[in-house]
Short mmCIF file of C-alpha atoms in Angstrom, two decimals:
data_model
loop_
_atom_site.label_atom_id
_atom_site.label_comp_id
_atom_site.label_asym_id
_atom_site.label_seq_id
_atom_site.Cartn_x
_atom_site.Cartn_y
_atom_site.Cartn_z
CA MET P 1 -16.67 27.11 -5.60
CA THR P 2 -13.90 24.72 -4.62
CA GLY P 3 -12.99 21.64 -6.64
CA PRO P 4 -12.79 18.08 -5.40
CA ARG P 5 -10.40 17.16 -2.63
CA ARG P 6 -7.20 15.62 -4.00
CA TYR P 7 -5.12 12.73 -2.83
CA TYR P 8 -1.80 11.51 -4.28
CA LEU P 9 -0.25 8.31 -3.01
CA THR P 10 2.60 6.16 -4.24
CA THR P 11 4.16 2.76 -3.82
CA PRO P 12 7.93 2.59 -4.01
CA ILE P 13 9.05 1.77 -7.52
CA TYR P 14 10.04 -1.87 -7.47
CA TYR P 15 13.53 -2.95 -8.42
CA VAL P 16 13.62 -5.11 -11.55
CA ASN P 17 16.47 -7.45 -10.74
CA ASP P 18 13.96 -10.04 -9.53
CA SER P 19 10.38 -11.23 -9.96
CA PRO P 20 7.56 -9.75 -7.88
CA HIS P 21 6.76 -11.40 -4.54
CA ILE P 22 4.42 -11.00 -1.55
CA GLY P 23 6.21 -7.90 -0.25
CA HIS P 24 5.56 -6.02 -3.49
CA ALA P 25 1.91 -7.10 -3.50
CA TYR P 26 1.48 -6.07 0.16
CA THR P 27 2.71 -2.50 -0.33
CA SER P 28 0.66 -1.99 -3.47
CA LEU P 29 -2.44 -3.54 -1.87
CA ALA P 30 -2.34 -1.09 1.03
CA CYS P 31 -2.12 1.77 -1.46
CA ASP P 32 -4.89 0.32 -3.60
CA VAL P 33 -7.27 0.04 -0.65
CA LEU P 34 -6.54 3.61 0.36
CA ALA P 35 -6.92 4.89 -3.22
CA ARG P 36 -10.26 3.09 -3.65
CA PHE P 37 -11.49 4.39 -0.29
CA LYS P 38 -10.59 7.98 -1.17
CA ARG P 39 -12.26 7.76 -4.58
CA LEU P 40 -15.45 6.41 -3.01
CA ASP P 41 -15.23 9.30 -0.54
CA GLY P 42 -15.22 11.90 -3.30
CA PHE P 43 -11.51 12.57 -3.71
CA ASP P 44 -9.71 13.13 -7.02
CA VAL P 45 -7.05 10.44 -6.58
CA LYS P 46 -3.76 9.76 -8.28
CA PHE P 47 -2.23 6.40 -7.40
CA LEU P 48 1.24 5.70 -8.76
CA THR P 49 3.35 2.57 -8.93
CA GLY P 50 6.11 1.40 -11.24
CA THR P 51 9.59 -0.02 -11.61
CA ASP P 52 13.11 1.14 -10.78
CA GLU P 53 15.27 -0.04 -13.67
CA HIS P 54 18.76 1.47 -13.41
CA GLY P 55 21.89 0.59 -11.47
CA GLN P 56 24.80 -1.76 -11.37
CA LYS P 57 22.76 -4.66 -10.08
CA VAL P 58 20.46 -4.54 -13.13
CA GLU P 59 23.41 -4.16 -15.46
CA LYS P 60 25.03 -7.28 -13.97
CA SER P 61 21.77 -9.25 -13.98
CA ALA P 62 21.24 -8.44 -17.66
CA GLU P 63 24.80 -9.45 -18.45
CA LYS P 64 24.31 -12.73 -16.62
CA ALA P 65 21.11 -13.34 -18.62
CA GLY P 66 22.98 -12.63 -21.84
CA ILE P 67 20.80 -9.70 -22.93
CA ASP P 68 21.06 -5.93 -22.95
CA PRO P 69 19.77 -4.01 -19.89
CA GLN P 70 16.79 -2.47 -21.71
CA THR P 71 15.52 -5.84 -22.91
CA PHE P 72 16.08 -7.26 -19.44
CA THR P 73 14.15 -4.47 -17.74
CA ASP P 74 11.35 -4.62 -20.31
CA GLY P 75 10.75 -8.26 -19.35
CA VAL P 76 10.82 -7.84 -15.58
CA SER P 77 8.86 -4.56 -15.56
CA LYS P 78 6.14 -6.38 -17.53
CA LYS P 79 5.83 -8.91 -14.68
CA PHE P 80 5.17 -6.11 -12.17
CA ARG P 81 2.57 -4.55 -14.44
CA GLU P 82 0.90 -7.94 -14.83
CA LEU P 83 0.90 -8.50 -11.06
CA ALA P 84 -0.84 -5.14 -10.56
CA ALA P 85 -3.56 -6.13 -13.01
CA PHE P 86 -3.89 -9.63 -11.53
CA MET P 87 -4.31 -8.27 -8.00
CA GLY P 88 -6.92 -5.76 -9.14
CA PHE P 89 -4.82 -2.74 -8.26
CA SER P 90 -6.36 0.52 -9.45
CA ASN P 91 -3.19 2.52 -10.07
CA ASP P 92 -3.65 5.51 -12.39
CA ASP P 93 -0.09 5.43 -13.73
CA PHE P 94 2.79 2.97 -14.00
CA ILE P 95 6.14 4.65 -14.26
CA ARG P 96 9.42 3.20 -15.50
CA THR P 97 12.69 4.97 -14.80
CA THR P 98 13.87 4.19 -18.33
CA GLU P 99 11.15 6.40 -19.84
CA PRO P 100 12.16 9.67 -21.53
CA ARG P 101 9.87 11.69 -19.22
CA HIS P 102 11.77 10.37 -16.22
CA ILE P 103 15.22 11.04 -17.61
CA ALA P 104 14.12 14.64 -18.37
CA ALA P 105 12.78 15.09 -14.83
CA CYS P 106 15.95 13.71 -13.19
CA GLN P 107 18.18 15.98 -15.24
CA ALA P 108 16.01 19.00 -14.47
CA LEU P 109 16.23 18.28 -10.74
CA TRP P 110 19.99 17.75 -11.03
CA ASN P 111 20.43 21.09 -12.81
CA GLU P 112 18.39 22.83 -10.14
CA LEU P 113 20.56 21.36 -7.37
CA ILE P 114 23.73 22.34 -9.29
CA THR P 115 22.42 25.91 -9.75
CA ARG P 116 21.69 26.19 -6.03
CA GLY P 117 25.13 24.89 -5.08
CA ASP P 118 23.98 21.68 -3.41
CA ILE P 119 25.86 19.32 -5.74
CA TYR P 120 29.63 19.45 -6.22
CA LEU P 121 32.28 17.28 -7.90
CA GLY P 122 34.70 15.33 -5.73
CA SER P 123 35.96 11.78 -5.43
CA TYR P 124 34.66 8.89 -3.42
CA ALA P 125 36.33 6.05 -1.59
CA GLY P 126 34.19 3.76 0.51
CA TRP P 127 32.42 0.44 1.05
CA TYR P 128 29.75 -0.16 -1.56
CA SER P 129 27.10 -2.91 -1.75
CA VAL P 130 25.90 -3.71 -5.25
CA ARG P 131 22.93 -5.62 -3.83
CA ASP P 132 21.77 -2.71 -1.66
CA GLU P 133 22.80 -0.06 -4.19
CA ALA P 134 24.20 1.78 -1.15
CA PHE P 135 27.43 2.95 0.39
CA TRP P 136 28.04 1.97 3.99
CA GLY P 137 30.25 3.56 6.64
CA ALA P 138 33.04 1.46 8.14
CA ASP P 139 31.31 1.70 11.51
CA GLU P 140 28.14 0.15 10.03
CA LEU P 141 29.82 -2.96 8.64
CA LYS P 142 29.70 -6.39 10.25
CA ASP P 143 32.15 -9.25 10.14
CA GLY P 144 31.48 -11.69 7.33
CA PRO P 145 32.89 -15.09 6.34
CA ASN P 146 36.64 -15.59 5.93
CA GLY P 147 37.54 -12.23 7.45
CA SER P 148 35.40 -10.26 4.98
CA LYS P 149 33.11 -7.35 5.78
CA ILE P 150 29.37 -7.30 5.03
CA ALA P 151 26.68 -4.59 5.12
CA PRO P 152 24.12 -4.45 7.96
CA THR P 153 21.71 -6.10 5.50
CA GLY P 154 24.06 -9.07 5.12
CA ALA P 155 25.00 -8.07 1.58
CA PRO P 156 28.65 -8.28 0.48
CA VAL P 157 30.53 -5.00 0.12
CA GLU P 158 33.47 -3.91 -2.01
CA TRP P 159 35.88 -1.02 -1.67
CA VAL P 160 35.17 1.56 -4.38
CA GLU P 161 37.27 4.55 -5.38
CA GLU P 162 36.08 6.80 -8.19
CA PRO P 163 35.25 10.41 -9.09
CA SER P 164 31.78 11.33 -7.85
CA TYR P 165 29.38 14.18 -7.57
CA PHE P 166 28.16 14.77 -4.03
CA PHE P 167 24.97 16.19 -2.58
CA ARG P 168 25.63 18.43 0.45
CA LEU P 169 23.55 16.29 2.79
CA SER P 170 25.65 17.35 5.80
CA ALA P 171 24.26 20.87 5.44
CA TRP P 172 20.71 19.60 5.97
CA GLN P 173 21.02 17.90 9.36
CA ASP P 174 19.58 20.71 11.49
CA ARG P 175 17.05 21.69 8.86
CA LEU P 176 15.77 18.13 8.59
CA LEU P 177 15.47 17.81 12.37
CA ALA P 178 13.56 21.08 12.44
CA TYR P 179 11.32 19.81 9.65
CA TYR P 180 10.54 16.58 11.55
CA ASP P 181 9.75 18.65 14.64
CA GLU P 182 7.40 20.93 12.71
CA HIS P 183 5.72 18.01 10.92
CA PRO P 184 5.20 15.28 13.56
CA ASP P 185 3.13 13.13 11.17
CA PHE P 186 5.73 13.16 8.39
CA ILE P 187 7.16 9.73 9.34
CA ALA P 188 5.06 6.83 10.60
CA PRO P 189 4.71 4.67 12.52
CA GLN P 190 6.23 6.31 15.60
CA SER P 191 8.95 3.67 16.01
CA ARG P 192 10.23 4.43 12.49
CA ARG P 193 10.10 8.16 13.13
CA ASN P 194 12.28 7.64 16.20
CA GLU P 195 14.78 5.61 14.14
CA VAL P 196 15.09 8.33 11.50
CA ILE P 197 15.52 11.13 14.01
CA SER P 198 18.20 9.11 15.83
CA PHE P 199 20.00 8.48 12.54
CA VAL P 200 19.99 12.16 11.55
CA LYS P 201 21.07 13.30 15.01
CA GLY P 202 24.04 10.95 14.68
CA GLY P 203 25.39 13.17 11.90
CA LEU P 204 24.99 13.26 8.14
CA GLN P 205 27.77 12.89 5.59
CA ASP P 206 27.62 14.31 2.09
CA LEU P 207 26.03 11.81 -0.25
CA SER P 208 27.61 10.38 -3.39
CA VAL P 209 25.06 10.91 -6.18
CA SER P 210 26.92 9.74 -9.30
CA ARG P 211 28.95 6.79 -10.51
CA THR P 212 31.49 6.24 -13.29
CA SER P 213 32.13 2.51 -12.88
CA PHE P 214 29.03 1.49 -14.88
CA THR P 215 26.85 3.11 -17.51
CA TRP P 216 23.26 1.87 -16.98
CA GLY P 217 21.60 4.97 -15.58
CA VAL P 218 20.49 8.54 -16.22
CA PRO P 219 23.38 10.54 -17.72
CA VAL P 220 24.55 13.48 -15.63
CA PRO P 221 23.92 16.69 -17.58
CA ASN P 222 27.09 18.12 -19.15
CA ASP P 223 29.27 15.29 -17.85
CA PRO P 224 28.57 12.06 -19.77
CA ALA P 225 31.26 10.15 -17.86
CA HIS P 226 28.88 10.06 -14.88
CA ILE P 227 25.46 8.51 -14.43
CA MET P 228 23.18 9.46 -11.55
CA TYR P 229 23.37 7.38 -8.41
CA VAL P 230 20.30 5.21 -8.20
CA TRP P 231 18.50 6.92 -5.29
CA LEU P 232 18.49 10.42 -6.79
CA ASP P 233 17.23 8.80 -9.99
CA ALA P 234 14.67 6.52 -8.35
CA LEU P 235 13.13 8.96 -5.88
CA THR P 236 12.50 11.54 -8.59
CA ASN P 237 9.85 9.22 -10.08
CA TYR P 238 7.27 10.64 -7.70
CA ILE P 239 7.45 14.06 -9.36
CA THR P 240 8.20 12.73 -12.86
CA ALA P 241 4.70 11.23 -12.88
CA LEU P 242 3.22 14.67 -12.20
CA GLY P 243 4.98 16.28 -15.15
CA TYR P 244 7.95 17.86 -13.35
CA PRO P 245 9.69 20.19 -14.25
CA ASP P 246 6.42 21.67 -15.52
CA ALA P 247 5.08 23.37 -12.40
CA GLY P 248 1.51 23.41 -13.70
CA GLY P 249 -0.88 20.58 -14.53
CA ASP P 250 -0.75 17.51 -12.32
CA TYR P 251 2.24 18.84 -10.40
CA ALA P 252 0.30 21.90 -9.25
CA LYS P 253 -2.74 19.71 -8.67
CA PHE P 254 -1.25 16.84 -6.67
CA TRP P 255 2.13 17.78 -5.20
CA PRO P 256 3.14 17.45 -2.42
CA ALA P 257 2.18 13.78 -2.25
CA ASP P 258 -0.17 12.87 0.56
CA LEU P 259 1.56 9.54 1.16
CA HIS P 260 4.64 7.58 0.13
CA MET P 261 4.10 3.97 1.22
CA VAL P 262 7.41 2.09 1.61
CA GLY P 263 8.93 -0.98 3.21
CA LYS P 264 10.97 -0.31 6.35
CA ASP P 265 14.22 -1.20 4.55
CA ILE P 266 14.04 1.91 2.34
CA LEU P 267 12.73 4.39 4.91
CA ARG P 268 16.06 6.26 5.23
CA PHE P 269 16.08 7.12 1.54
CA HIS P 270 12.51 8.46 1.66
CA ALA P 271 12.62 10.22 5.01
CA VAL P 272 16.16 11.67 4.90
CA TYR P 273 17.57 11.88 1.38
CA TRP P 274 14.32 12.67 -0.48
CA PRO P 275 13.14 15.60 1.67
CA ALA P 276 16.68 16.99 1.62
CA PHE P 277 16.82 16.81 -2.19
CA LEU P 278 13.43 18.50 -2.48
CA LEU P 279 14.06 21.24 0.06
CA ALA P 280 17.43 21.96 -1.54
CA ALA P 281 15.68 22.34 -4.91
CA GLY P 282 13.05 24.67 -3.45
CA LEU P 283 10.33 22.02 -3.63
CA GLU P 284 7.96 20.80 -0.95
CA PRO P 285 8.55 17.38 0.65
CA PRO P 286 5.71 14.81 0.71
CA LYS P 287 3.24 15.10 3.56
CA ARG P 288 3.81 11.61 4.94
CA VAL P 289 6.04 8.56 4.60
CA PHE P 290 4.74 5.31 6.12
CA ALA P 291 7.10 2.36 6.50
CA HIS P 292 5.47 -1.05 6.94
CA GLY P 293 6.99 -4.31 8.12
CA TRP P 294 8.03 -7.53 6.42
CA TRP P 295 6.38 -10.92 6.06
CA THR P 296 7.83 -14.24 7.12
CA ASN P 297 6.61 -17.60 5.79
CA GLU P 298 5.46 -20.08 8.45
CA GLY P 299 7.82 -18.37 10.90
CA GLN P 300 10.84 -18.42 8.58
CA LYS P 301 12.53 -15.40 7.00
CA ILE P 302 11.69 -15.29 3.30
CA SER P 303 14.66 -15.67 0.96
CA LYS P 304 15.38 -17.08 -2.49
CA SER P 305 18.14 -19.26 -1.07
CA THR P 306 15.72 -21.16 1.19
CA GLY P 307 13.12 -21.38 -1.59
CA ASN P 308 10.25 -20.07 0.55
CA VAL P 309 9.44 -16.92 -1.44
CA ILE P 310 5.66 -16.41 -1.44
CA ASP P 311 4.21 -15.91 -4.89
CA PRO P 312 1.09 -13.72 -4.62
CA ILE P 313 -0.35 -15.21 -7.80
CA GLY P 314 -0.13 -18.67 -6.27
CA LEU P 315 -1.89 -17.45 -3.14
CA VAL P 316 -4.75 -15.99 -5.13
CA GLU P 317 -5.13 -19.11 -7.25
CA ARG P 318 -5.39 -21.20 -4.07
CA TYR P 319 -7.51 -18.98 -1.81
CA GLY P 320 -9.19 -16.35 -3.99
CA LEU P 321 -8.31 -12.73 -4.73
CA ASP P 322 -10.51 -10.93 -2.22
CA GLN P 323 -9.71 -13.48 0.48
CA VAL P 324 -5.98 -12.80 0.05
CA ARG P 325 -6.53 -9.02 0.00
CA PHE P 326 -8.52 -9.29 3.22
CA PHE P 327 -6.03 -11.52 5.00
CA LEU P 328 -2.95 -9.44 4.26
CA LEU P 329 -4.45 -6.32 5.79
CA ARG P 330 -6.34 -8.08 8.58
CA GLU P 331 -3.77 -10.47 10.01
CA VAL P 332 -1.23 -8.07 11.57
CA PRO P 333 -1.16 -4.43 12.66
CA PHE P 334 0.03 -2.54 9.62
CA GLY P 335 3.56 -1.37 10.25
CA ASN P 336 4.55 -4.49 12.16
CA ASP P 337 6.19 -7.60 10.75
CA GLY P 338 3.77 -10.42 9.98
CA ASP P 339 3.86 -14.15 9.43
CA PHE P 340 2.03 -15.90 6.62
CA SER P 341 0.77 -19.36 7.37
CA HIS P 342 -1.76 -21.59 5.64
CA ARG P 343 -3.57 -22.18 8.94
CA ALA P 344 -3.90 -18.46 9.68
CA MET P 345 -5.19 -17.81 6.17
CA VAL P 346 -7.84 -20.53 6.38
CA ASN P 347 -8.87 -19.43 9.88
CA ARG P 348 -9.50 -15.85 8.73
CA MET P 349 -11.38 -17.03 5.63
CA ASN P 350 -13.62 -19.45 7.48
CA SER P 351 -14.18 -17.68 10.77
CA GLU P 352 -14.51 -14.06 9.66
CA LEU P 353 -15.49 -14.17 5.99
CA ALA P 354 -17.58 -17.35 5.80
CA ASN P 355 -18.94 -17.68 9.35
CA ASP P 356 -19.25 -14.03 10.41
CA PHE P 357 -19.98 -11.84 7.41
CA GLY P 358 -20.95 -14.46 4.85
CA ASN P 359 -23.37 -16.11 7.26
CA LEU P 360 -24.89 -12.78 8.33
CA ALA P 361 -25.59 -11.81 4.73
CA GLN P 362 -26.75 -15.21 3.51
CA ARG P 363 -29.21 -15.99 6.30
CA SER P 364 -30.60 -12.43 6.42
CA LEU P 365 -31.13 -12.12 2.67
CA SER P 366 -32.50 -15.67 2.43
CA MET P 367 -35.14 -14.74 5.01
CA VAL P 368 -35.97 -11.61 3.02
CA ASN P 369 -36.30 -13.72 -0.12
CA LYS P 370 -38.60 -16.28 1.54
CA ASN P 371 -40.57 -14.14 3.95
CA ALA P 372 -40.75 -10.67 2.37
CA ASP P 373 -41.74 -11.52 -1.20
CA ALA P 374 -38.10 -11.20 -2.41
CA GLN P 375 -38.12 -7.46 -2.02
CA VAL P 376 -36.86 -4.89 0.47
CA PRO P 377 -39.40 -5.12 3.31
CA GLU P 378 -41.41 -2.17 4.58
CA PRO P 379 -40.18 -1.40 8.11
CA GLY P 380 -42.24 -0.21 11.02
CA GLU P 381 -41.00 2.04 13.80
CA PHE P 382 -37.42 1.24 14.84
CA SER P 383 -36.83 -0.02 18.37
CA ALA P 384 -33.90 1.04 20.54
CA GLU P 385 -32.03 -2.11 19.55
CA ASP P 386 -32.73 -1.49 15.87
CA ARG P 387 -31.33 2.03 16.16
CA GLU P 388 -28.30 0.82 18.05
CA LEU P 389 -27.28 -1.46 15.18
CA LEU P 390 -28.19 1.08 12.49
CA ASP P 391 -26.21 3.80 14.28
CA ALA P 392 -23.20 1.50 14.69
CA ALA P 393 -23.17 0.90 10.93
CA ALA P 394 -23.65 4.59 10.16
CA ASP P 395 -20.72 5.46 12.43
CA LEU P 396 -18.32 3.26 10.46
CA LEU P 397 -17.56 5.82 7.76
CA PRO P 398 -16.12 8.60 9.98
CA ARG P 399 -14.24 6.05 12.05
CA LEU P 400 -12.68 4.46 8.96
CA ARG P 401 -11.69 7.82 7.56
CA ASP P 402 -9.62 8.39 10.69
CA SER P 403 -8.08 4.89 10.72
CA LEU P 404 -7.10 4.93 7.05
CA ASP P 405 -5.65 8.43 7.20
CA ARG P 406 -3.26 6.91 9.76
CA GLN P 407 -2.78 3.73 7.66
CA LEU P 408 -4.28 1.57 10.40
CA PHE P 409 -5.86 -0.97 8.10
CA HIS P 410 -6.11 -3.65 10.78
CA GLU P 411 -7.90 -1.18 13.09
CA ALA P 412 -10.33 -0.29 10.30
CA LEU P 413 -11.20 -3.94 9.67
CA GLU P 414 -11.62 -4.69 13.37
CA THR P 415 -13.98 -1.70 13.63
CA ILE P 416 -16.06 -3.13 10.77
CA TRP P 417 -16.08 -6.60 12.33
CA LEU P 418 -17.48 -5.21 15.57
CA VAL P 419 -20.59 -4.32 13.54
CA VAL P 420 -20.58 -7.67 11.71
CA ARG P 421 -20.57 -9.48 15.06
CA ALA P 422 -23.20 -7.10 16.42
CA GLY P 423 -25.34 -7.94 13.39
CA ASN P 424 -25.12 -11.66 14.08
CA GLY P 425 -26.00 -11.09 17.71
CA TYR P 426 -28.99 -8.99 16.65
CA VAL P 427 -30.29 -11.79 14.39
CA ASP P 428 -30.01 -14.32 17.21
CA ARG P 429 -31.81 -12.09 19.71
CA GLN P 430 -34.58 -10.89 17.36
CA ALA P 431 -35.15 -14.39 15.87
CA PRO P 432 -37.08 -13.14 12.82
CA TRP P 433 -37.94 -16.73 11.84
CA GLY P 434 -40.13 -16.91 14.93
CA LEU P 435 -41.69 -13.48 14.34
CA LYS P 436 -43.17 -14.61 11.04
CA LYS P 437 -46.14 -16.13 12.90
CA THR P 438 -46.26 -14.01 16.06
CA ASP P 439 -45.53 -10.51 14.68
CA PRO P 440 -44.99 -10.31 10.90
CA ALA P 441 -44.73 -6.51 10.93
CA ARG P 442 -41.89 -6.70 13.45
CA MET P 443 -40.25 -9.40 11.33
CA ARG P 444 -40.26 -7.06 8.33
CA THR P 445 -38.65 -4.31 10.41
CA VAL P 446 -35.91 -6.64 11.64
CA LEU P 447 -35.21 -7.88 8.12
CA TYR P 448 -35.11 -4.31 6.84
CA VAL P 449 -32.57 -3.34 9.49
CA LEU P 450 -30.42 -6.33 8.62
CA ALA P 451 -30.56 -5.66 4.88
CA ASP P 452 -29.62 -2.02 5.30
CA VAL P 453 -26.76 -2.79 7.68
CA ILE P 454 -25.44 -5.37 5.21
CA ARG P 455 -25.64 -2.69 2.50
CA GLN P 456 -23.46 -0.34 4.57
CA LEU P 457 -20.99 -3.10 5.45
CA ALA P 458 -20.67 -4.04 1.78
CA MET P 459 -20.18 -0.41 0.77
CA ILE P 460 -17.48 0.24 3.35
CA LEU P 461 -15.65 -3.00 2.46
CA GLN P 462 -15.52 -2.26 -1.28
CA PRO P 463 -11.94 -0.96 -1.15
CA VAL P 464 -10.69 -4.18 0.47
CA MET P 465 -12.77 -6.77 -1.41
CA PRO P 466 -14.11 -5.02 -4.52
CA ASP P 467 -15.36 -8.05 -6.45
CA SER P 468 -17.09 -9.76 -3.51
CA MET P 469 -18.72 -6.55 -2.32
CA ALA P 470 -19.95 -5.77 -5.85
CA ARG P 471 -21.75 -9.13 -5.81
CA MET P 472 -23.19 -8.43 -2.37
CA LEU P 473 -24.45 -4.99 -3.43
CA ASP P 474 -25.95 -6.61 -6.54
CA GLN P 475 -27.95 -8.91 -4.24
CA LEU P 476 -29.30 -5.80 -2.49
CA ALA P 477 -30.14 -4.17 -5.86
CA VAL P 478 -28.03 -1.11 -5.00
CA PRO P 479 -27.62 0.86 -8.26
CA ALA P 480 -24.06 1.35 -9.50
CA ASP P 481 -24.35 5.13 -9.10
CA GLN P 482 -25.31 4.75 -5.43
CA ARG P 483 -22.26 2.80 -4.23
CA SER P 484 -20.01 5.75 -3.39
CA PHE P 485 -19.86 7.07 0.16
CA ALA P 486 -22.05 10.01 -0.83
CA SER P 487 -24.93 7.48 -0.68
CA TYR P 488 -23.73 5.77 2.50
CA GLY P 489 -26.27 7.51 4.74
CA GLU P 490 -29.22 6.74 2.49
CA ARG P 491 -31.56 3.83 3.13
CA LEU P 492 -32.75 0.90 1.05
CA VAL P 493 -36.07 1.66 -0.70
CA PRO P 494 -38.90 -0.61 0.52
CA GLY P 495 -40.49 -2.63 -2.28
CA THR P 496 -37.29 -2.86 -4.34
CA PRO P 497 -37.17 -6.37 -5.91
CA LEU P 498 -34.17 -8.41 -4.82
CA PRO P 499 -32.59 -11.37 -6.63
CA LYS P 500 -32.26 -14.75 -4.99
CA PRO P 501 -29.22 -14.49 -2.68
CA GLU P 502 -26.10 -16.56 -3.30
CA GLY P 503 -23.27 -17.15 -0.86
CA VAL P 504 -20.35 -14.76 -1.40
CA PHE P 505 -17.82 -16.36 0.96
CA PRO P 506 -17.80 -20.16 0.80
CA ARG P 507 -15.89 -22.04 3.48
CA PHE P 508 -12.41 -23.12 2.45
CA VAL P 509 -12.01 -26.88 2.59
CA ASP P 510 -8.40 -28.02 2.45
CA PRO P 511 -8.14 -30.76 -0.21
CA GLU P 512 -5.27 -32.34 1.74
CA GLU P 513 -7.44 -32.72 4.85
CA THR P 514 -10.39 -34.23 2.97
CA ALA P 515 -8.38 -36.71 0.92
CA PRO P 516 -9.15 -40.36 1.75
#
């Protein structure tokens, strides 16, 4: 007998030199929806998020704040943990790179790479960006103000010379290209895969993996003058959380990860450095790395300097939690850049949540309440049109499995909304309010079809809007133990008493537009 299917997915660990913003919430939301979907589909899921707390940038930020780095990181990490709770994220673990378990895992990985000859001591001279925590080649730099040089990201760079341990990344060029070829789904979307392959084909240089110019980091084993370079430290979190270097337990159960979800700005580290580190240590790389796009604000690039950073907590307080969750995954194809605007948010809320789905549920269940004795009606024989709508709803689950395994959240929601719109069209054509006098048996069948389709829509939308869909399933008297996808193909039981329906998605009325 085989055990449950397993699924391990991760957000990047978020850097603690700043407060959480919409980009952090977006990445974690996508993972949360996928984790919830997989759990409902019978998987044993591990969903990891956390904070990246080492590096020169943190050390300088703490110094500027007049506190020690640990106190500084404790405060900022707490904000990320609070955001996860506020957004309803269902992560199973929250890792911090300052934890003893993580330091032990990093040092174990380091020792393995030393033993295998993939790390050696040398010296480094090159252009370094504190803001990016990255070295940049001279050919990658751009001209900055007053004759200076800046990184491709726009960050200032400084010339650094110091002793350094190196990882033999240059030795992995052909092996990485072969790995990408053998695992075509390893990097997504396709445009990002093409970028990575082009970068690796351009040639790989050995990678500096330690620093001596600051001390806030994981100490290098047997050489306390060095601390580990931030990316070797940070990336290891994904196996730290599984108990590495213990090869049993959660590591044996969940590794390799099914999905690392990252922003496009850190794809190179996850799709080039990380698999090289793992392969060099004799470990399996993750199965998939998906790099999503960035958000702009009303068409403008988001930055602290322009003061247009989007606070996810502020969004939720204005529009509602499930409405924000829905919008962020509905508005743009996942993987592309997207623009947040108040008008777009309100349009999605009012047209698709209030008018489409909210209206379908409210008018259907109100008719059941008034015309079917407030209980699930007894249906007669289903017509061809009844079966067409029922079959469309039943077909959602396999179609969404495919979309979400490819991280196509927008495609999944559009697929669901095809059935929502079909349901509204069905109501209009069947006109059950008229059937009450002319054919009450047919009216009961139509209302039954509508109620059961709404049940399936609410079940399949639970990962995206958990609170709202719980209320909708309550209105259909669906027991708590029958809300997983194992019960998706079942039907509502005729005669089940139903509570009086209440609207789940009210229209958003802008206070500024209604003011006298």
